[in-house]
Short mmCIF file of C-alpha atoms (C1' of nucleotides) in Angstrom, two decimals:
data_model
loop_
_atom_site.label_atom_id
_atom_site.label_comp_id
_atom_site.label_asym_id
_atom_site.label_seq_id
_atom_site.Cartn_x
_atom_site.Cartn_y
_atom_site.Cartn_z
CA UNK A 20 113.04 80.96 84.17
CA UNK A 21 115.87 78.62 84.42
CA UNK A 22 116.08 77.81 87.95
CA UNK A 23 115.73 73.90 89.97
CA UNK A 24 112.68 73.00 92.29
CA UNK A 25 113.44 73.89 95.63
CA UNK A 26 113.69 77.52 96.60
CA UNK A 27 115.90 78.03 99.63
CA UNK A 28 115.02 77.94 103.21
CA UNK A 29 114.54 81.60 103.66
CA UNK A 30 117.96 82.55 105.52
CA UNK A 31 121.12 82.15 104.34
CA UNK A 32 121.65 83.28 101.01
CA UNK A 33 118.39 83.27 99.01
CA UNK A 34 118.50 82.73 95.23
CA UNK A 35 117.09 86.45 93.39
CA UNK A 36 113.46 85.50 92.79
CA UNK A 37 113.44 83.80 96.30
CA UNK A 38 113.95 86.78 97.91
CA UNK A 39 111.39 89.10 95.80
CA UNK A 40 108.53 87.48 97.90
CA UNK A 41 110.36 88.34 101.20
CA UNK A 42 111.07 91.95 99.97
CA UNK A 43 107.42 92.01 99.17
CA UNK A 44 106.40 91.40 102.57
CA UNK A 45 108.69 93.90 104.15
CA UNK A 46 106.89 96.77 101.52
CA UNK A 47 104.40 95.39 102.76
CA UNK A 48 104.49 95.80 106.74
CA UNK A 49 106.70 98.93 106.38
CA UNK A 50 105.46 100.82 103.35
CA UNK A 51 107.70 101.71 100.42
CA UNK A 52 109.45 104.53 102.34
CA UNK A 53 108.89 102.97 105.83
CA UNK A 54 110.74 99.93 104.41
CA UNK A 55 114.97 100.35 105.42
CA UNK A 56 117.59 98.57 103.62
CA UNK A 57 118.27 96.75 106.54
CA UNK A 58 115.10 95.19 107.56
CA UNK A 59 115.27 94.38 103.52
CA UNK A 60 118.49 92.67 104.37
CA UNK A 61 117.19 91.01 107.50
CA UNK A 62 113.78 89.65 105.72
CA UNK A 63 116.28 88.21 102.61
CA UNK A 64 119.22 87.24 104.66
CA UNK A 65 121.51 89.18 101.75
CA UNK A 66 123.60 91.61 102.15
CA UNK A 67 123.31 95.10 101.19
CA UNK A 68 125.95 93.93 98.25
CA UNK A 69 124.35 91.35 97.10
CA UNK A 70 120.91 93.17 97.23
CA UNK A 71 122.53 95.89 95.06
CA UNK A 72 123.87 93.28 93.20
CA UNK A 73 120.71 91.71 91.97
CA UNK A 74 118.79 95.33 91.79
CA UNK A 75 120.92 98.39 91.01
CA UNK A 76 118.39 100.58 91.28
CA UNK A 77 117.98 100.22 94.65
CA UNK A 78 114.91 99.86 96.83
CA UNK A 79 112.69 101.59 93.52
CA UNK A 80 113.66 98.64 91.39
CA UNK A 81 112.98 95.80 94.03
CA UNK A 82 109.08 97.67 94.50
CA UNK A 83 108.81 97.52 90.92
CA UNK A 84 109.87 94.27 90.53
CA UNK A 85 107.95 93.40 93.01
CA UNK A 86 104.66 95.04 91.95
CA UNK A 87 105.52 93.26 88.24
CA UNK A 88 105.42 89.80 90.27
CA UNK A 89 102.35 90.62 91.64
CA UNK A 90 101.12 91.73 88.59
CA UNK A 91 102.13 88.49 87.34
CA UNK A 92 100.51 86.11 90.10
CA UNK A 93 97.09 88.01 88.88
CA UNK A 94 97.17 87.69 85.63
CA UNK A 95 97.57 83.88 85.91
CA UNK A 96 95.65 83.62 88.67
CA UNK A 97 92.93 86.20 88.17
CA UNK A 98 92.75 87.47 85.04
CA UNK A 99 93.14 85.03 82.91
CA UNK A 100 90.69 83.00 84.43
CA UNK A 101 88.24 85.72 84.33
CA UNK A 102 88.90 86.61 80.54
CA UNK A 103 89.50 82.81 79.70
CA UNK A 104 87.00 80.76 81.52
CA UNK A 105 84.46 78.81 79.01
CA UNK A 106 81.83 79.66 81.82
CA UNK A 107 82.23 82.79 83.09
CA UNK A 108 80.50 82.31 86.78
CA UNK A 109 83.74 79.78 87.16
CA UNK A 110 86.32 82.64 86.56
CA UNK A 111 84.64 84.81 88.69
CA UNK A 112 84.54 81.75 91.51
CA UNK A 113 88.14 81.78 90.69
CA UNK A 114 88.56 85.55 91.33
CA UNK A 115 87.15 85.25 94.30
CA UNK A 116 89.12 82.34 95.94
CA UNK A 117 92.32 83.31 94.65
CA UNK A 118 91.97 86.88 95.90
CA UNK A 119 90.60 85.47 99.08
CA UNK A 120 93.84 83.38 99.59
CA UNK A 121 96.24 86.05 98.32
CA UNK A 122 94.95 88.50 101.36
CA UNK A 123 95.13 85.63 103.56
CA UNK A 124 91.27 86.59 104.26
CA UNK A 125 91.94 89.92 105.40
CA UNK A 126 95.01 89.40 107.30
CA UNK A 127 97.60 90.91 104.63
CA UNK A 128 97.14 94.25 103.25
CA UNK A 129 97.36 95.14 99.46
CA UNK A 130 100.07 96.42 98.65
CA UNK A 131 99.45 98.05 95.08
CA UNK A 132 96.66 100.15 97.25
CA UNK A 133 99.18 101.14 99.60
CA UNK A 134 101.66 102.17 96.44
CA UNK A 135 98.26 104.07 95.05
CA UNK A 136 97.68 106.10 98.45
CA UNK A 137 100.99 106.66 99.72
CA UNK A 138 103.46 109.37 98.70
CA UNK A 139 105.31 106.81 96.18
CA UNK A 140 101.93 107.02 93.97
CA UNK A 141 103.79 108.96 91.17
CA UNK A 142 106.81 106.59 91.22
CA UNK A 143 104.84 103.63 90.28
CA UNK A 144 101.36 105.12 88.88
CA UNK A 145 101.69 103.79 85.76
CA UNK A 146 101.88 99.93 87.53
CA UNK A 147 99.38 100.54 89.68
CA UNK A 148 96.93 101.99 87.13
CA UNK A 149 97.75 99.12 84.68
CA UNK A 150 96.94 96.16 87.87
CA UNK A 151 93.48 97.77 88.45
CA UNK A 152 92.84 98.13 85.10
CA UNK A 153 93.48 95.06 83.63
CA UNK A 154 91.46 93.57 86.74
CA UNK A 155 88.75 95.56 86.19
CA UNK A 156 88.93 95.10 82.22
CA UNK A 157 89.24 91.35 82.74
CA UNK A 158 86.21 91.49 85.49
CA UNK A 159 84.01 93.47 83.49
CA UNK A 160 84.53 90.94 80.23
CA UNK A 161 83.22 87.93 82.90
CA UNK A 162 80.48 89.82 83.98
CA UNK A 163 79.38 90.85 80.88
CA UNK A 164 79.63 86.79 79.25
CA UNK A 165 77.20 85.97 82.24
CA UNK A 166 74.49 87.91 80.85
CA UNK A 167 75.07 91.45 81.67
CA UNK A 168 74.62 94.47 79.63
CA UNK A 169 78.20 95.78 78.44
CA UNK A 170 78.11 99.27 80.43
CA UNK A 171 76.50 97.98 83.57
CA UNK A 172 78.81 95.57 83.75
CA UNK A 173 81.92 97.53 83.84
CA UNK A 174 80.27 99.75 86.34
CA UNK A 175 79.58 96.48 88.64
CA UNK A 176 83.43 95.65 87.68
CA UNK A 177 84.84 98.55 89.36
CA UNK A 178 81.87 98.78 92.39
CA UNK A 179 83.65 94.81 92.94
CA UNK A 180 87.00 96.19 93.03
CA UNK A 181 86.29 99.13 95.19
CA UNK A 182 84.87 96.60 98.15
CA UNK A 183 87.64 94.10 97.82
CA UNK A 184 90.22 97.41 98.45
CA UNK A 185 87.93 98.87 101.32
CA UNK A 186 87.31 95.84 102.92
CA UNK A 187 90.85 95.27 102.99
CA UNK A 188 91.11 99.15 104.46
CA UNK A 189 88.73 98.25 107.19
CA UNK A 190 89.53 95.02 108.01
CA UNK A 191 92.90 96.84 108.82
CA UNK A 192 91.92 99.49 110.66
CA UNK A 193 89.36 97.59 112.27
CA UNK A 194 92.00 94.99 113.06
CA UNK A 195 89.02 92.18 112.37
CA UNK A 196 89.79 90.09 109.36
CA UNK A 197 86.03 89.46 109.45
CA UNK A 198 85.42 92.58 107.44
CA UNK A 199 86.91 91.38 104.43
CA UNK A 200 85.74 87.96 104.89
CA UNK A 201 82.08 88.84 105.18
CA UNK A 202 82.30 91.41 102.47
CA UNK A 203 84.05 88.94 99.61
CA UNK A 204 81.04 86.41 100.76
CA UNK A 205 78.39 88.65 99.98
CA UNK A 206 80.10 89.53 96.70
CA UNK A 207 79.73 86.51 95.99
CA UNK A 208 76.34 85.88 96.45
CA UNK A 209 75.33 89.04 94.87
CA UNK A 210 77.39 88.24 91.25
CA UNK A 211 77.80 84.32 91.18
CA UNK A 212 74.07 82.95 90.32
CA UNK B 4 89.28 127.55 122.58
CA UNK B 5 90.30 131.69 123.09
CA UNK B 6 90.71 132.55 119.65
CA UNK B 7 89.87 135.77 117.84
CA UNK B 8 88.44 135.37 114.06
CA UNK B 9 90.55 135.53 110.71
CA UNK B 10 93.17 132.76 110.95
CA UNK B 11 96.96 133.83 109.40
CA UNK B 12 97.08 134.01 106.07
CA UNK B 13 99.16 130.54 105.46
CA UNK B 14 102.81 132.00 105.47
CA UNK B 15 104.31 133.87 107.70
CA UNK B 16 104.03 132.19 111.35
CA UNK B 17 100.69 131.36 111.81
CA UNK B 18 99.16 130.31 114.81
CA UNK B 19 99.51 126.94 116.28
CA UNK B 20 96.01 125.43 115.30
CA UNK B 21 95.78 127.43 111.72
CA UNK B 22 98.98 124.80 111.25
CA UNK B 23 97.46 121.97 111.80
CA UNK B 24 95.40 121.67 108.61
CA UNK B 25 98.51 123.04 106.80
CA UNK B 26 100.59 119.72 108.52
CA UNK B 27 97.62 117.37 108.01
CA UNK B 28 98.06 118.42 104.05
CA UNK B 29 101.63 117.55 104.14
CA UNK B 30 100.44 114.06 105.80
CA UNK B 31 98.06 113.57 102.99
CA UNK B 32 100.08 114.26 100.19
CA UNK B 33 103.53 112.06 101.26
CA UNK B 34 102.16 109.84 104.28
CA UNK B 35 103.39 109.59 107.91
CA UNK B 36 107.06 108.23 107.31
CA UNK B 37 107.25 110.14 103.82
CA UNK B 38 106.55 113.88 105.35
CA UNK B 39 110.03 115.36 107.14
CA UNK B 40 110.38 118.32 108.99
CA UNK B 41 111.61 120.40 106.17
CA UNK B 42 108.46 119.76 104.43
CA UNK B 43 106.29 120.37 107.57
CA UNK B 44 107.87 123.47 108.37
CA UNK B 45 107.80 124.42 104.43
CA UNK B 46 104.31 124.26 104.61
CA UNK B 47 103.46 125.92 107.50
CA UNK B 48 105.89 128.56 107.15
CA UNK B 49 107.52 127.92 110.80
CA UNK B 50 110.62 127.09 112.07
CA UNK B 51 111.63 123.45 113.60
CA UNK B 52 111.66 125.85 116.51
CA UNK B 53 108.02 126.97 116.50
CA UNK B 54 107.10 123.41 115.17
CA UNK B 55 108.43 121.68 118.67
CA UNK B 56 107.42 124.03 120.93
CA UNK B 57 104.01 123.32 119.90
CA UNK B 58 104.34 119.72 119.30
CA UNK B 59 106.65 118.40 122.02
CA UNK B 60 106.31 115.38 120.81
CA UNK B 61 107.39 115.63 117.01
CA UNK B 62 105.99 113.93 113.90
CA UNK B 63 103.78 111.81 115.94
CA UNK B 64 102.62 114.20 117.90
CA UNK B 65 101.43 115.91 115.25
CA UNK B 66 100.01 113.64 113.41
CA UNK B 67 97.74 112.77 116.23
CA UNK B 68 96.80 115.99 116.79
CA UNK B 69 95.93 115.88 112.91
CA UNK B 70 93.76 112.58 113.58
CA UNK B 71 92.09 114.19 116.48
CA UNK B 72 91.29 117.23 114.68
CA UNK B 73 89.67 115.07 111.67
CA UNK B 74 87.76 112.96 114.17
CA UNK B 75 86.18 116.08 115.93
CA UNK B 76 85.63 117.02 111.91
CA UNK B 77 83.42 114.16 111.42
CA UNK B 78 81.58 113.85 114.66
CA UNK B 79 80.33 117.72 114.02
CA UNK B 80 79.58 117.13 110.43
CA UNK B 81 79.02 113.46 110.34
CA UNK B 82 78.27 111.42 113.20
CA UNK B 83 76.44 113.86 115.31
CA UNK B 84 74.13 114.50 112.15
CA UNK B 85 74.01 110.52 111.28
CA UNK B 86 72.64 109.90 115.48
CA UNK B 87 70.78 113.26 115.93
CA UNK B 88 68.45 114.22 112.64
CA UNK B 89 65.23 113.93 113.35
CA UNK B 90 64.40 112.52 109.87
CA UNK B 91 67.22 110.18 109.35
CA UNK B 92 67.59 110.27 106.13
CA UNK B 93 68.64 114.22 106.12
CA UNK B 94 71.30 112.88 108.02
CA UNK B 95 72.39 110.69 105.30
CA UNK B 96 71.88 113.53 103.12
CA UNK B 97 74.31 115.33 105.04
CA UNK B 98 77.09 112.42 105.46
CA UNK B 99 77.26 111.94 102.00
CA UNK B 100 77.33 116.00 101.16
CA UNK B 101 79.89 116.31 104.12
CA UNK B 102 81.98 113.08 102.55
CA UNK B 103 82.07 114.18 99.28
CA UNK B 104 82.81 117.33 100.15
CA UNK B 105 85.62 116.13 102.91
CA UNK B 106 87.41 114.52 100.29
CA UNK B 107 87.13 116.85 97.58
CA UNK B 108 85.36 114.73 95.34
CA UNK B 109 87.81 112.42 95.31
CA UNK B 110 90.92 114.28 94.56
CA UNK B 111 91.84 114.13 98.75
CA UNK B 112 92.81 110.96 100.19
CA UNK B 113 91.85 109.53 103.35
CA UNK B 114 94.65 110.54 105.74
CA UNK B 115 93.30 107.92 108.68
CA UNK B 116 92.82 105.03 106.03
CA UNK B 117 96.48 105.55 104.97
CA UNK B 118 97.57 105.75 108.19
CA UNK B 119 95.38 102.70 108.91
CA UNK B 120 97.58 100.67 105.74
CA UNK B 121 100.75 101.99 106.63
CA UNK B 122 103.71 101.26 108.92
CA UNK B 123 102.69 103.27 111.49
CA UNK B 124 99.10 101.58 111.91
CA UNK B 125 100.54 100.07 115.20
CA UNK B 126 101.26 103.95 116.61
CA UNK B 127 97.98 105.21 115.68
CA UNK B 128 95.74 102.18 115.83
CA UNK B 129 93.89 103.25 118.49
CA UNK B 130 92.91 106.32 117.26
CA UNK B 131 92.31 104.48 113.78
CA UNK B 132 89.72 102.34 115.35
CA UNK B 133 88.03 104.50 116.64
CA UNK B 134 87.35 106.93 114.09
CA UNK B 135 85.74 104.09 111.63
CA UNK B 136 84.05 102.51 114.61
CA UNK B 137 82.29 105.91 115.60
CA UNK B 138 81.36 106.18 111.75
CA UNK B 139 79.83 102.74 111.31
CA UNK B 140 77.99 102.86 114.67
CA UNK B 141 76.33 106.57 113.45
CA UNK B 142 75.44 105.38 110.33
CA UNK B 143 74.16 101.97 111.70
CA UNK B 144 71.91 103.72 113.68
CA UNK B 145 70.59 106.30 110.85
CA UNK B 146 70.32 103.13 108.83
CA UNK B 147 68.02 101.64 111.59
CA UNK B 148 65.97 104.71 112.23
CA UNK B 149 65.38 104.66 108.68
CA UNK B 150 63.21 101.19 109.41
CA UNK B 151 66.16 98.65 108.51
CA UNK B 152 66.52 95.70 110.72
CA UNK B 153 68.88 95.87 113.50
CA UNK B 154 71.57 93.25 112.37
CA UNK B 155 70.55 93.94 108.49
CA UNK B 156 71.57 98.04 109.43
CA UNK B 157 75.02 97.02 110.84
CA UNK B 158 76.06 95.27 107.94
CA UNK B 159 75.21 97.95 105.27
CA UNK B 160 77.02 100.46 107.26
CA UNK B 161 80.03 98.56 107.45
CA UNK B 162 79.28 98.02 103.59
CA UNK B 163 78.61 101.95 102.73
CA UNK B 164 82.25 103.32 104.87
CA UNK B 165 84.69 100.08 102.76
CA UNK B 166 83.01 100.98 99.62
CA UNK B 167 83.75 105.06 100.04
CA UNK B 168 87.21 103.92 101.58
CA UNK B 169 87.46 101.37 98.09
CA UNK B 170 86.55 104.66 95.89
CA UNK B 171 89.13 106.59 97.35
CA UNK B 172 91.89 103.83 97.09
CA UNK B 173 90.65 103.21 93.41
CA UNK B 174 90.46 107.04 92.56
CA UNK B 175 93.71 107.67 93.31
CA UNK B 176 95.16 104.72 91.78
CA UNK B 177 93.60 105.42 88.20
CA UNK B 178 94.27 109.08 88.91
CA UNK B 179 90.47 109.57 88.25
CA UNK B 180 88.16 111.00 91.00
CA UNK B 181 84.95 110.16 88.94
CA UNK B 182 85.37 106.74 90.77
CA UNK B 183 84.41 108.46 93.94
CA UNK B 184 81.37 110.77 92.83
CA UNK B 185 79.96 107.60 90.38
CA UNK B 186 80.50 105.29 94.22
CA UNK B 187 78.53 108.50 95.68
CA UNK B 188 76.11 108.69 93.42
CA UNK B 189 75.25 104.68 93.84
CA UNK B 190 75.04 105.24 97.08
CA UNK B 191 72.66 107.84 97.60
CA UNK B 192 70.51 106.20 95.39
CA UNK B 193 70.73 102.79 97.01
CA UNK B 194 70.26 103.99 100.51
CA UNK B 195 68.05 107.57 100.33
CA UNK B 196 64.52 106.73 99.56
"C1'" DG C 25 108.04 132.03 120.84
"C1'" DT C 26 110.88 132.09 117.07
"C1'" DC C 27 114.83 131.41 114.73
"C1'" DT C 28 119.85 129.33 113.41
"C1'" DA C 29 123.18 126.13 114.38
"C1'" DT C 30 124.27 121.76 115.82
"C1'" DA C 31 124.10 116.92 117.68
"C1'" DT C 32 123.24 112.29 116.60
"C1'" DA C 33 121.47 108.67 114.15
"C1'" DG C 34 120.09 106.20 110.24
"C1'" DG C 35 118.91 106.43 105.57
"C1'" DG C 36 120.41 104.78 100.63
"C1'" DA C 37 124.08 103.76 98.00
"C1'" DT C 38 129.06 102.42 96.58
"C1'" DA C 39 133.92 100.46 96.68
"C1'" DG C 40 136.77 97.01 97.07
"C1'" DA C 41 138.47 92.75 99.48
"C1'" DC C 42 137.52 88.06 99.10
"C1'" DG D 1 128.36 87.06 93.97
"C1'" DT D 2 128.85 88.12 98.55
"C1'" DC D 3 130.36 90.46 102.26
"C1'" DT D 4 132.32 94.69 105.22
"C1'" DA D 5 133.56 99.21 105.51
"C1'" DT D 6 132.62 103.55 104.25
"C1'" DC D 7 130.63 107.73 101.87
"C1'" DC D 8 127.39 111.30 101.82
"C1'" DC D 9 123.14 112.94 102.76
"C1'" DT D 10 118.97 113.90 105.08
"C1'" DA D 11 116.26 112.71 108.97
"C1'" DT D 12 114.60 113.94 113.69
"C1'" DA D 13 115.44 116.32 117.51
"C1'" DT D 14 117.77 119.73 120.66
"C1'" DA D 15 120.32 123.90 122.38
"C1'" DG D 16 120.81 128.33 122.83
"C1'" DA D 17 120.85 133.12 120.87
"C1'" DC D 18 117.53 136.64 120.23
#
DNA sequence: GTCTATATAGGGATAGAC
DNA sequence: GTCTATCCCTATATAGAC
């Protein structure tokens, strides 16, 4: 990715990949459907030109872009550690406070599980099955390096995904951040020794 | 309510309460801002006409008659059963048969848990709220009744509702619904002595 | 009460000037 | 590349005939 250091200032004519994170956030408030071109516009500062510009498919090629990115930020962040770590109990310390600061400890939904529930699902399901997957594939290979037997583990895998997503349900609909803040700290105690 | 017996047979103008699960289906399967009129009245097999004379109020009208209607669901089948069993742990018995049977083993989503994710949380929130508080403070109190600590019994509540909202979230988004009845399963077993 | 027709607004998307 | 103006469509909602 050729581009200089500073991104810029979030109004007035964002770069492309400056403005994917902003677009994300809209999806993210609004929902793929809820989310208008012109709160898209407003959040970037482009215009509907240069929005078409950078994605001509329109608002389904800036939520798949998007979702890629996201995909992205977890497999660096998340997966890789989990898979890569020489001791496993540090990639899943990893998991936990990088997934912790993604969802801003509660405060920011998930926006893959929104794509999953809402009426978009078949647009993206292949994305959205391949981001829990590889989690849960990458989780399952750290729990299984720190001692645990190989099908117990992946079951354990996918109970940990399950209560990061429904914490982050509750914790909405709850409107108390707590939720998911409690929940990832019992995780924690319960898988890292 | 002064209604005689058989409901309408699903097309053909039926009544204004055999339309509500017929709407709440439309809800489920393309969210709040995703379902439009033509689908509602598609579904139900009335007119815009018939639609707004029973629902003044439109689309969000009806979808909080559709929350309402859920809500009264779960206190009959759920909460009243969680509070009111003499041996408490029929009435988790029953909450889990009821849940599993709610949500059709996993192949129906949770209409209020989307609605609690999506853009028009702030509309509903209310109504949101109080549906998973009502939940958690029923099955807090089965969960206490069952001899768990007071604190201790609040906590695995709140646990037991993310990880059955998590199931349904993750069962949709790897299009499998074992996810749900494997979550189920754990949980009986964890919880019913 | 139920329908058809219509009003009005806003959606996504495109064309073309700059 | 970026904007403005515009196209066409569908959305919600209403009016009025029956």
């Amino acid at each position: 990715m050729p581009r200089a250091a500073a991104t810029s200032q979030k109004h007035s004519a964002p770069s492309r990949d400056a403005a994917l994170p902003l677009i994300a956030e809209v999806f993210r408030l609004h929902g793929y459907e809820g989310a208008s071109l012109s709160q898209l516009t407003e959040a970037t500062g482009l215009g509907k030109g240069s929005l078409y510009n950078f994605f001509p498919g329109g608002k389904e090629q800036m939520a798949a872009e998007v979702i890629a990115e996201i995909d992205g930020w977890f497999e660096r962040n998340v997966f890789a550690p989990l898979r890569d770590s020489a001791d496993s109990c540090e990639g899943l310390r990893r998991m936990f406070d990088a997934t912790e600061q993604y969802f801003h400890s509660g405060r920011r939904v998930c926006l893959v599980g929104m794509l999953a529930l809402g009426s978009s699902r078949d647009l993206f399901a292949k994305q959205v099955h391949g981001y829990f997957e590889r989690w849960r594939s990458a989780l399952a290979s750290a729990l299984q390096r720190a001692g645990g037997e190989r099908a117990e583990a992946g079951r354990a895998a996918e109970a940990i995904l399950l209560e990061i997503q429904g914490a982050l349900v509750l914790a909405r609909a709850a409107d108390d951040p707590g939720v998911f803040t409690r929940t990832l700290k019992r995780l924690r105690q319960n898988h890292i020794p």
